[in-house]
PDB file of C-alpha atoms and ligand atoms in Angstrom:
ATOM      1  CA  MET N  26      18.285  -3.722  18.192  1.00 87.00           C
ATOM      2  CA  THR N  27      16.452  -5.436  15.332  1.00 95.00           C
ATOM      3  CA  ARG N  28      15.442  -3.239  12.428  1.00 98.00           C
ATOM      4  CA  ILE N  29      12.379  -4.487  10.613  1.00 98.00           C
ATOM      5  CA  VAL N  30      10.842  -3.424   7.302  1.00 98.00           C
ATOM      6  CA  VAL N  31       7.379  -4.729   6.510  1.00 98.00           C
ATOM      7  CA  LEU N  32       6.027  -4.403   2.968  1.00 98.00           C
ATOM      8  CA  THR N  33       2.282  -4.830   2.703  1.00 98.00           C
ATOM      9  CA  GLY N  34      -0.068  -5.258  -0.247  1.00 97.00           C
ATOM     10  CA  ALA N  35      -3.751  -5.599  -0.937  1.00 95.00           C
ATOM     11  CA  GLY N  36      -3.855  -9.053   0.724  1.00 96.00           C
ATOM     12  CA  ILE N  37      -3.502  -7.592   4.232  1.00 98.00           C
ATOM     13  CA  SER N  38      -6.748  -5.667   3.762  1.00 97.00           C
ATOM     14  CA  ALA N  39      -8.658  -8.458   1.997  1.00 96.00           C
ATOM     15  CA  GLU N  40     -10.159  -9.831   5.222  1.00 97.00           C
ATOM     16  CA  SER N  41     -11.345  -6.318   6.108  1.00 97.00           C
ATOM     17  CA  GLY N  42     -13.485  -6.520   2.979  1.00 95.00           C
ATOM     18  CA  VAL N  43     -11.282  -4.480   0.608  1.00 94.00           C
ATOM     19  CA  PRO N  44     -10.954  -6.450  -2.639  1.00 89.00           C
ATOM     20  CA  THR N  45      -7.411  -7.161  -3.899  1.00 89.00           C
ATOM     21  CA  PHE N  46      -6.002  -5.698  -7.080  1.00 81.00           C
ATOM     22  CA  ARG N  47      -6.312  -8.731  -9.296  1.00 75.00           C
ATOM     23  CA  GLY N  48      -9.454 -10.541  -8.303  1.00 70.00           C
ATOM     24  CA  PRO N  49     -10.154 -14.083  -9.533  1.00 71.00           C
ATOM     25  CA  ASP N  50     -11.553 -12.503 -12.722  1.00 73.00           C
ATOM     26  CA  GLY N  51      -8.323 -10.520 -13.293  1.00 72.00           C
ATOM     27  CA  LEU N  52     -10.205  -7.275 -12.674  1.00 81.00           C
ATOM     28  CA  TRP N  53     -10.051  -4.597  -9.945  1.00 81.00           C
ATOM     29  CA  GLU N  54     -13.604  -4.147  -8.685  1.00 82.00           C
ATOM     30  CA  GLY N  55     -14.942  -5.047 -12.130  1.00 87.00           C
ATOM     31  CA  HIS N  56     -12.571  -2.787 -14.089  1.00 90.00           C
ATOM     32  CA  ARG N  57      -9.584  -3.577 -16.273  1.00 90.00           C
ATOM     33  CA  ILE N  58      -6.496  -2.160 -14.560  1.00 88.00           C
ATOM     34  CA  GLU N  59      -5.478  -0.268 -17.707  1.00 89.00           C
ATOM     35  CA  ASP N  60      -8.876   1.499 -17.676  1.00 92.00           C
ATOM     36  CA  VAL N  61      -8.557   2.932 -14.161  1.00 95.00           C
ATOM     37  CA  ALA N  62      -4.903   2.887 -13.084  1.00 95.00           C
ATOM     38  CA  THR N  63      -2.907   4.610 -15.826  1.00 96.00           C
ATOM     39  CA  PRO N  64      -2.381   8.281 -16.756  1.00 97.00           C
ATOM     40  CA  ASP N  65      -3.641   7.452 -20.280  1.00 96.00           C
ATOM     41  CA  ALA N  66      -6.933   6.164 -18.881  1.00 97.00           C
ATOM     42  CA  TYR N  67      -7.357   9.381 -16.902  1.00 97.00           C
ATOM     43  CA  GLU N  68      -6.633  11.527 -19.933  1.00 97.00           C
ATOM     44  CA  ALA N  69      -9.022   9.533 -22.131  1.00 96.00           C
ATOM     45  CA  ASP N  70     -11.912   9.302 -19.672  1.00 96.00           C
ATOM     46  CA  PRO N  71     -11.366  11.329 -16.480  1.00 97.00           C
ATOM     47  CA  GLY N  72     -14.993  10.930 -15.386  1.00 96.00           C
ATOM     48  CA  THR N  73     -14.767   7.128 -15.188  1.00 95.00           C
ATOM     49  CA  VAL N  74     -11.446   7.253 -13.343  1.00 97.00           C
ATOM     50  CA  LEU N  75     -12.584   9.918 -10.840  1.00 97.00           C
ATOM     51  CA  ALA N  76     -15.844   8.042 -10.195  1.00 96.00           C
ATOM     52  CA  PHE N  77     -13.918   4.792  -9.640  1.00 96.00           C
ATOM     53  CA  TYR N  78     -11.674   6.312  -6.951  1.00 97.00           C
ATOM     54  CA  ASP N  79     -14.556   8.285  -5.426  1.00 97.00           C
ATOM     55  CA  ALA N  80     -16.326   4.947  -4.915  1.00 96.00           C
ATOM     56  CA  ARG N  81     -13.184   3.343  -3.413  1.00 96.00           C
ATOM     57  CA  ARG N  82     -12.757   6.357  -1.069  1.00 98.00           C
ATOM     58  CA  ARG N  83     -16.388   6.215   0.064  1.00 97.00           C
ATOM     59  CA  ALA N  84     -16.112   2.452   0.667  1.00 96.00           C
ATOM     60  CA  LEU N  85     -13.410   3.060   3.308  1.00 97.00           C
ATOM     61  CA  ALA N  86     -16.127   4.222   5.689  1.00 96.00           C
ATOM     62  CA  SER N  87     -17.594   0.724   5.829  1.00 97.00           C
ATOM     63  CA  VAL N  88     -14.404  -1.245   6.498  1.00 98.00           C
ATOM     64  CA  ALA N  89     -12.176  -1.503   9.573  1.00 98.00           C
ATOM     65  CA  PRO N  90      -8.620  -2.643  10.335  1.00 98.00           C
ATOM     66  CA  ASN N  91      -8.246  -6.361  10.988  1.00 98.00           C
ATOM     67  CA  ALA N  92      -6.060  -8.427  13.321  1.00 98.00           C
ATOM     68  CA  ALA N  93      -3.103  -8.214  10.927  1.00 99.00           C
ATOM     69  CA  HIS N  94      -3.108  -4.389  10.817  1.00 99.00           C
ATOM     70  CA  ARG N  95      -3.504  -4.301  14.600  1.00 98.00           C
ATOM     71  CA  ALA N  96      -0.632  -6.734  15.174  1.00 98.00           C
ATOM     72  CA  LEU N  97       1.748  -4.512  13.174  1.00 98.00           C
ATOM     73  CA  ALA N  98       0.652  -1.509  15.243  1.00 98.00           C
ATOM     74  CA  ARG N  99       1.449  -3.533  18.405  1.00 98.00           C
ATOM     75  CA  LEU N 100       4.910  -4.270  17.059  1.00 98.00           C
ATOM     76  CA  GLU N 101       5.509  -0.549  16.514  1.00 98.00           C
ATOM     77  CA  ASP N 102       4.282   0.178  20.055  1.00 98.00           C
ATOM     78  CA  ALA N 103       6.973  -2.194  21.314  1.00 97.00           C
ATOM     79  CA  ILE N 104       9.960  -1.325  19.118  1.00 97.00           C
ATOM     80  CA  GLY N 105       9.111   2.169  17.867  1.00 97.00           C
ATOM     81  CA  PRO N 106      10.906   3.500  14.782  1.00 96.00           C
ATOM     82  CA  GLU N 107      12.933   0.281  14.384  1.00 98.00           C
ATOM     83  CA  LEU N 108       9.836  -0.842  12.460  1.00 98.00           C
ATOM     84  CA  LEU N 109       8.964   0.794   9.139  1.00 98.00           C
ATOM     85  CA  VAL N 110       5.779  -0.288   7.384  1.00 98.00           C
ATOM     86  CA  VAL N 111       5.851   0.338   3.639  1.00 98.00           C
ATOM     87  CA  THR N 112       2.444  -0.174   2.120  1.00 98.00           C
ATOM     88  CA  GLN N 113       1.379  -0.401  -1.503  1.00 97.00           C
ATOM     89  CA  ASN N 114      -2.187   0.018  -0.300  1.00 97.00           C
ATOM     90  CA  VAL N 115      -4.131   3.169  -0.883  1.00 98.00           C
ATOM     91  CA  ASP N 116      -6.567   2.423   1.944  1.00 98.00           C
ATOM     92  CA  ASP N 117      -6.088   3.909   5.425  1.00 98.00           C
ATOM     93  CA  LEU N 118      -6.319   0.744   7.522  1.00 98.00           C
ATOM     94  CA  HIS N 119      -2.730   0.758   8.817  1.00 98.00           C
ATOM     95  CA  GLU N 120      -3.055   4.257  10.246  1.00 98.00           C
ATOM     96  CA  ARG N 121      -6.492   3.528  11.663  1.00 98.00           C
ATOM     97  CA  ALA N 122      -4.982   0.505  13.451  1.00 98.00           C
ATOM     98  CA  GLY N 123      -2.353   2.792  15.008  1.00 98.00           C
ATOM     99  CA  THR N 124       0.728   2.434  12.778  1.00 98.00           C
ATOM    100  CA  GLY N 125       2.568   5.747  12.618  1.00 98.00           C
ATOM    101  CA  ASN N 126       5.918   4.966  10.968  1.00 98.00           C
ATOM    102  CA  LEU N 127       4.295   4.317   7.612  1.00 98.00           C
ATOM    103  CA  VAL N 128       5.025   5.054   3.973  1.00 98.00           C
ATOM    104  CA  HIS N 129       2.228   4.959   1.398  1.00 98.00           C
ATOM    105  CA  MET N 130       4.420   4.358  -1.628  1.00 98.00           C
ATOM    106  CA  HIS N 131       1.456   4.228  -4.033  1.00 98.00           C
ATOM    107  CA  GLY N 132      -0.370   7.189  -2.503  1.00 98.00           C
ATOM    108  CA  GLU N 133      -3.597   7.422  -0.537  1.00 98.00           C
ATOM    109  CA  LEU N 134      -7.292   7.450  -1.389  1.00 98.00           C
ATOM    110  CA  ARG N 135      -7.805  10.046   1.330  1.00 98.00           C
ATOM    111  CA  ARG N 136      -5.592  12.583  -0.418  1.00 98.00           C
ATOM    112  CA  ALA N 137      -5.960  14.534  -3.643  1.00 98.00           C
ATOM    113  CA  LEU N 138      -3.164  15.686  -5.947  1.00 98.00           C
ATOM    114  CA  CYS N 139      -3.387  19.024  -7.710  1.00 98.00           C
ATOM    115  CA  GLY N 140      -2.389  18.817 -11.369  1.00 97.00           C
ATOM    116  CA  TRP N 141      -1.675  22.555 -11.345  1.00 98.00           C
ATOM    117  CA  CYS N 142       0.348  23.315  -8.181  1.00 98.00           C
ATOM    118  CA  GLY N 143       1.296  19.816  -6.958  1.00 98.00           C
ATOM    119  CA  ALA N 144      -0.407  20.204  -3.549  1.00 98.00           C
ATOM    120  CA  ARG N 145      -1.485  16.940  -1.883  1.00 98.00           C
ATOM    121  CA  PRO N 146      -4.345  17.992   0.415  1.00 98.00           C
ATOM    122  CA  ALA N 147      -6.139  15.550   2.716  1.00 98.00           C
ATOM    123  CA  TRP N 148      -9.398  14.704   0.940  1.00 98.00           C
ATOM    124  CA  ASP N 149     -12.510  12.883   2.125  1.00 97.00           C
ATOM    125  CA  GLY N 150     -15.095  14.033  -0.392  1.00 97.00           C
ATOM    126  CA  ASP N 151     -15.616  13.227  -4.058  1.00 98.00           C
ATOM    127  CA  LEU N 152     -13.511  14.601  -6.914  1.00 98.00           C
ATOM    128  CA  ILE N 153     -15.943  13.958  -9.785  1.00 98.00           C
ATOM    129  CA  ASP N 154     -17.434  17.469  -9.581  1.00 97.00           C
ATOM    130  CA  ARG N 155     -13.993  19.047 -10.012  1.00 98.00           C
ATOM    131  CA  PRO N 156     -13.741  20.958  -6.700  1.00 98.00           C
ATOM    132  CA  PRO N 157     -11.082  23.694  -6.474  1.00 98.00           C
ATOM    133  CA  CYS N 158      -7.668  22.985  -5.019  1.00 98.00           C
ATOM    134  CA  PRO N 159      -7.512  24.433  -1.466  1.00 98.00           C
ATOM    135  CA  GLU N 160      -3.998  25.744  -2.239  1.00 98.00           C
ATOM    136  CA  CYS N 161      -4.264  27.362  -5.689  1.00 98.00           C
ATOM    137  CA  GLY N 162      -7.978  27.311  -6.505  1.00 98.00           C
ATOM    138  CA  GLU N 163      -7.549  25.520  -9.857  1.00 98.00           C
ATOM    139  CA  ARG N 164     -10.006  22.714 -10.589  1.00 98.00           C
ATOM    140  CA  MET N 165      -7.382  20.114 -11.434  1.00 98.00           C
ATOM    141  CA  LEU N 166      -7.529  17.730  -8.497  1.00 98.00           C
ATOM    142  CA  ARG N 167      -7.085  13.998  -9.155  1.00 98.00           C
ATOM    143  CA  PRO N 168      -6.723  11.101  -6.697  1.00 98.00           C
ATOM    144  CA  ASP N 169      -3.285  11.028  -5.036  1.00 98.00           C
ATOM    145  CA  VAL N 170      -2.787   7.466  -6.228  1.00 98.00           C
ATOM    146  CA  VAL N 171       0.325   6.366  -8.115  1.00 98.00           C
ATOM    147  CA  TRP N 172      -0.722   4.893 -11.449  1.00 97.00           C
ATOM    148  CA  PHE N 173       1.256   2.523 -13.655  1.00 94.00           C
ATOM    149  CA  GLY N 174       4.031   4.479 -15.326  1.00 94.00           C
ATOM    150  CA  GLU N 175       4.251   7.041 -12.484  1.00 97.00           C
ATOM    151  CA  MET N 176       6.961   7.304  -9.842  1.00 97.00           C
ATOM    152  CA  PRO N 177       6.075   5.875  -6.405  1.00 98.00           C
ATOM    153  CA  TYR N 178       6.611   8.084  -3.359  1.00 98.00           C
ATOM    154  CA  ASP N 179       9.540   8.111  -0.921  1.00 98.00           C
ATOM    155  CA  LEU N 180      11.731   5.627  -2.802  1.00 98.00           C
ATOM    156  CA  ASP N 181      14.955   6.978  -1.252  1.00 98.00           C
ATOM    157  CA  ARG N 182      13.638   6.608   2.270  1.00 98.00           C
ATOM    158  CA  ILE N 183      12.327   3.099   1.548  1.00 98.00           C
ATOM    159  CA  GLU N 184      15.559   1.902  -0.052  1.00 98.00           C
ATOM    160  CA  ARG N 185      17.651   3.251   2.825  1.00 98.00           C
ATOM    161  CA  ALA N 186      15.496   1.285   5.281  1.00 98.00           C
ATOM    162  CA  VAL N 187      15.477  -1.876   3.137  1.00 98.00           C
ATOM    163  CA  VAL N 188      19.263  -2.085   2.821  1.00 98.00           C
ATOM    164  CA  ALA N 189      19.715  -1.406   6.556  1.00 98.00           C
ATOM    165  CA  CYS N 190      17.114  -3.812   7.961  1.00 98.00           C
ATOM    166  CA  ASP N 191      17.746  -7.103   9.751  1.00 98.00           C
ATOM    167  CA  VAL N 192      14.341  -8.597   8.978  1.00 98.00           C
ATOM    168  CA  PHE N 193      12.229  -7.942   5.877  1.00 98.00           C
ATOM    169  CA  ALA N 194       8.643  -9.195   5.805  1.00 98.00           C
ATOM    170  CA  SER N 195       6.397  -9.210   2.751  1.00 98.00           C
ATOM    171  CA  ILE N 196       2.709  -9.489   3.610  1.00 98.00           C
ATOM    172  CA  GLY N 197      -0.207  -9.985   1.228  1.00 97.00           C
ATOM    173  CA  THR N 198       1.442  -8.830  -1.959  1.00 95.00           C
ATOM    174  CA  SER N 199       1.645 -10.716  -5.236  1.00 91.00           C
ATOM    175  CA  GLY N 200       5.108  -9.378  -6.063  1.00 87.00           C
ATOM    176  CA  ALA N 201       3.945  -8.292  -9.497  1.00 87.00           C
ATOM    177  CA  VAL N 202       4.401  -4.521  -9.143  1.00 88.00           C
ATOM    178  CA  TYR N 203       7.864  -2.943  -9.245  1.00 91.00           C
ATOM    179  CA  PRO N 204       9.885  -1.526  -7.560  1.00 94.00           C
ATOM    180  CA  ALA N 205       8.165  -3.008  -4.467  1.00 93.00           C
ATOM    181  CA  ALA N 206       8.593  -6.519  -5.843  1.00 92.00           C
ATOM    182  CA  ALA N 207      12.382  -6.125  -5.787  1.00 96.00           C
ATOM    183  CA  TYR N 208      12.709  -5.078  -2.144  1.00 97.00           C
ATOM    184  CA  ALA N 209      12.866  -8.578  -0.635  1.00 97.00           C
ATOM    185  CA  ALA N 210      15.768  -9.520  -2.935  1.00 96.00           C
ATOM    186  CA  LEU N 211      17.485  -6.209  -2.153  1.00 97.00           C
ATOM    187  CA  ALA N 212      17.104  -6.753   1.598  1.00 98.00           C
ATOM    188  CA  ALA N 213      18.432 -10.324   1.265  1.00 97.00           C
ATOM    189  CA  SER N 214      21.448  -9.120  -0.704  1.00 97.00           C
ATOM    190  CA  PHE N 215      22.300  -6.831   2.237  1.00 98.00           C
ATOM    191  CA  GLY N 216      22.022  -9.706   4.712  1.00 98.00           C
ATOM    192  CA  ALA N 217      18.447  -9.413   6.010  1.00 98.00           C
ATOM    193  CA  ARG N 218      16.373 -12.440   6.882  1.00 98.00           C
ATOM    194  CA  THR N 219      13.305 -12.466   4.635  1.00 98.00           C
ATOM    195  CA  VAL N 220       9.851 -13.793   5.380  1.00 98.00           C
ATOM    196  CA  GLU N 221       6.699 -13.975   3.303  1.00 98.00           C
ATOM    197  CA  LEU N 222       3.214 -14.119   4.814  1.00 98.00           C
ATOM    198  CA  ASN N 223       0.711 -14.611   2.014  1.00 97.00           C
ATOM    199  CA  LEU N 224      -2.363 -16.626   1.160  1.00 96.00           C
ATOM    200  CA  GLU N 225      -0.264 -18.469  -1.390  1.00 93.00           C
ATOM    201  CA  PRO N 226       3.442 -18.256  -2.303  1.00 90.00           C
ATOM    202  CA  SER N 227       4.150 -15.347  -4.640  1.00 89.00           C
ATOM    203  CA  ASP N 228       6.453 -15.329  -7.675  1.00 80.00           C
ATOM    204  CA  ALA N 229       9.463 -14.128  -5.695  1.00 83.00           C
ATOM    205  CA  LEU N 230      12.620 -12.960  -7.506  1.00 81.00           C
ATOM    206  CA  VAL N 231      14.689 -14.748  -4.862  1.00 87.00           C
ATOM    207  CA  PRO N 232      13.198 -17.410  -2.522  1.00 92.00           C
ATOM    208  CA  PHE N 233      12.253 -16.121   0.928  1.00 96.00           C
ATOM    209  CA  ASP N 234      14.127 -17.590   3.907  1.00 97.00           C
ATOM    210  CA  ASP N 235      10.750 -18.366   5.431  1.00 97.00           C
ATOM    211  CA  ALA N 236       7.538 -18.524   3.354  1.00 96.00           C
ATOM    212  CA  ARG N 237       4.284 -19.070   5.207  1.00 97.00           C
ATOM    213  CA  ALA N 238       0.960 -19.608   3.440  1.00 97.00           C
ATOM    214  CA  GLY N 239      -2.355 -18.633   4.988  1.00 98.00           C
ATOM    215  CA  PRO N 240      -4.640 -15.706   5.774  1.00 98.00           C
ATOM    216  CA  ALA N 241      -2.994 -12.537   7.068  1.00 98.00           C
ATOM    217  CA  THR N 242      -5.244 -12.345  10.133  1.00 98.00           C
ATOM    218  CA  GLU N 243      -3.748 -15.625  11.367  1.00 98.00           C
ATOM    219  CA  LEU N 244      -0.163 -15.432  10.096  1.00 98.00           C
ATOM    220  CA  VAL N 245       0.652 -11.816  10.987  1.00 99.00           C
ATOM    221  CA  PRO N 246      -0.335 -11.875  14.702  1.00 98.00           C
ATOM    222  CA  ALA N 247       1.635 -15.130  15.145  1.00 98.00           C
ATOM    223  CA  TRP N 248       4.707 -13.688  13.402  1.00 98.00           C
ATOM    224  CA  VAL N 249       4.469 -10.473  15.444  1.00 98.00           C
ATOM    225  CA  GLU N 250       4.477 -12.517  18.658  1.00 98.00           C
ATOM    226  CA  GLU N 251       7.705 -14.174  17.468  1.00 97.00           C
ATOM    227  CA  MET N 252       9.246 -10.783  16.676  1.00 97.00           C
ATOM    228  CA  LEU N 253       8.218  -9.408  20.071  1.00 97.00           C
ATOM    229  CA  ALA N 254       9.940 -12.337  21.773  1.00 95.00           C
ATOM    230  CA  VAL N 255      13.138 -11.626  19.813  1.00 92.00           C
ATOM    231  CA  CYS N 256      13.093  -7.824  19.962  1.00 91.00           C
ATOM    232  CA  THR N 257      11.842  -6.969  23.451  1.00 82.00           C
TER     233      THR N 257
HETATM  234  P1  NAD U  43      -2.433  -7.974  -5.561  1.00 97.08           P
HETATM  235  O1  NAD U  43      -3.912  -7.924  -5.666  1.00 97.08           O
HETATM  236  O2  NAD U  43      -1.626  -8.051  -6.804  1.00 97.08           O
HETATM  237  O3  NAD U  43      -2.029  -9.247  -4.677  1.00 97.08           O
HETATM  238  C1  NAD U  43      -2.661  -9.523  -3.466  1.00 97.08           C
HETATM  239  C2  NAD U  43      -1.924 -10.669  -2.787  1.00 97.08           C
HETATM  240  O4  NAD U  43      -2.539 -10.870  -1.534  1.00 97.08           O
HETATM  241  C3  NAD U  43      -1.951 -11.988  -3.545  1.00 97.08           C
HETATM  242  O5  NAD U  43      -0.647 -12.545  -3.581  1.00 97.08           O
HETATM  243  C4  NAD U  43      -2.897 -12.851  -2.696  1.00 97.08           C
HETATM  244  O6  NAD U  43      -2.498 -14.211  -2.682  1.00 97.08           O
HETATM  245  C5  NAD U  43      -2.718 -12.244  -1.326  1.00 97.08           C
HETATM  246  N1  NAD U  43      -3.871 -12.387  -0.450  1.00 97.08           N
HETATM  247  C6  NAD U  43      -5.187 -12.344  -0.756  1.00 97.08           C
HETATM  248  N2  NAD U  43      -5.935 -12.479   0.330  1.00 97.08           N
HETATM  249  C7  NAD U  43      -5.083 -12.626   1.373  1.00 97.08           C
HETATM  250  C8  NAD U  43      -5.252 -12.822   2.771  1.00 97.08           C
HETATM  251  N3  NAD U  43      -6.458 -12.915   3.344  1.00 97.08           N
HETATM  252  N4  NAD U  43      -4.147 -12.932   3.543  1.00 97.08           N
HETATM  253  C9  NAD U  43      -2.904 -12.868   3.013  1.00 97.08           C
HETATM  254  N5  NAD U  43      -2.684 -12.696   1.694  1.00 97.08           N
HETATM  255  C10 NAD U  43      -3.770 -12.567   0.884  1.00 97.08           C
HETATM  256  O7  NAD U  43      -2.008  -6.762  -4.640  1.00 97.08           O
HETATM  257  P2  NAD U  43      -0.656  -5.989  -4.531  1.00 97.08           P
HETATM  258  O8  NAD U  43       0.503  -6.910  -4.638  1.00 97.08           O
HETATM  259  O9  NAD U  43      -0.765  -5.114  -3.338  1.00 97.08           O
HETATM  260  O10 NAD U  43      -0.739  -5.090  -5.855  1.00 97.08           O
HETATM  261  C11 NAD U  43      -0.338  -3.863  -5.818  1.00 97.08           C
HETATM  262  C12 NAD U  43      -1.392  -2.773  -6.171  1.00 97.08           C
HETATM  263  O11 NAD U  43      -2.725  -2.969  -5.728  1.00 97.08           O
HETATM  264  C13 NAD U  43      -0.971  -1.538  -5.441  1.00 97.08           C
HETATM  265  O12 NAD U  43      -0.516  -0.623  -6.369  1.00 97.08           O
HETATM  266  C14 NAD U  43      -2.195  -0.983  -4.692  1.00 97.08           C
HETATM  267  O13 NAD U  43      -2.275   0.413  -4.803  1.00 97.08           O
HETATM  268  C15 NAD U  43      -3.327  -1.675  -5.344  1.00 97.08           C
HETATM  269  N6  NAD U  43      -4.502  -1.966  -4.514  1.00 97.08           N
HETATM  270  C16 NAD U  43      -4.614  -1.531  -3.214  1.00 97.08           C
HETATM  271  C17 NAD U  43      -5.725  -1.912  -2.451  1.00 97.08           C
HETATM  272  C18 NAD U  43      -5.838  -1.405  -1.057  1.00 97.08           C
HETATM  273  O14 NAD U  43      -5.453  -0.274  -0.769  1.00 97.08           O
HETATM  274  N7  NAD U  43      -6.362  -2.211  -0.111  1.00 97.08           N
HETATM  275  C19 NAD U  43      -6.704  -2.735  -2.985  1.00 97.08           C
HETATM  276  C20 NAD U  43      -6.564  -3.160  -4.314  1.00 97.08           C
HETATM  277  C21 NAD U  43      -5.465  -2.749  -5.066  1.00 97.08           C
END
């Protein structure tokens, strides 16, 4: 039995046409990160922030999972809950590819979060017009996306899986956002073999046992084939 934790970041969705967090210009879809991904930004200018995430949510309709998302779903088909995918992505491409054992640690575009009652309803429409919360009726819905300075979701569950895994794979993430950036080092300290699959090597806290550079759609299916040979 090989327990595997896969951490994914924006790079796994890049070839599906979802831009990464820090584009070559240092911006996220033309915006400074501090203008759209902090609680202060939302308080100062909620309209801009809501419109930004409404646009990201609408854009999901025109993208599809790629070979990397599909390969991870194949791995889960083969080994079941021994694989946990932890994603920093707010898109829905892992679940659309078929991954079920999935944690969205930074939230989901296709959910809203009620600032009044804390409900997290599934949400496919816009939020800019301040629709009422389906639970409490208050008009305080915001995107269910974890902003800088907020607590990511399911940290206990993730850390339990990270310390118990045999293989930890980091895919398409720059390693700049904590606590996710510390998970590879944590897994290594508990004896896991660590692998990085990324367009270019990231600034890792501790070197990976195996660091492969290239596009996710090539590296991930090849790595999954290796895992299937070992695990099944
Ligand atoms: P990041 O933008 O900081 O880093 C992306 C990484 O992916 C880089 O290291 C880059 O070299 C690599 N990469 C780019 N194209 C690749 C490809 N084709 N194949 C393999 N690797 C590739 O992203 P991050 O580390 O995930 O940053 C975290 C934050 O970004 C999260 O909080 C997340 O919510 C947010 N974000 C999510 C999405 C999404 O849901 N798809 C998109 C943009 C930003």
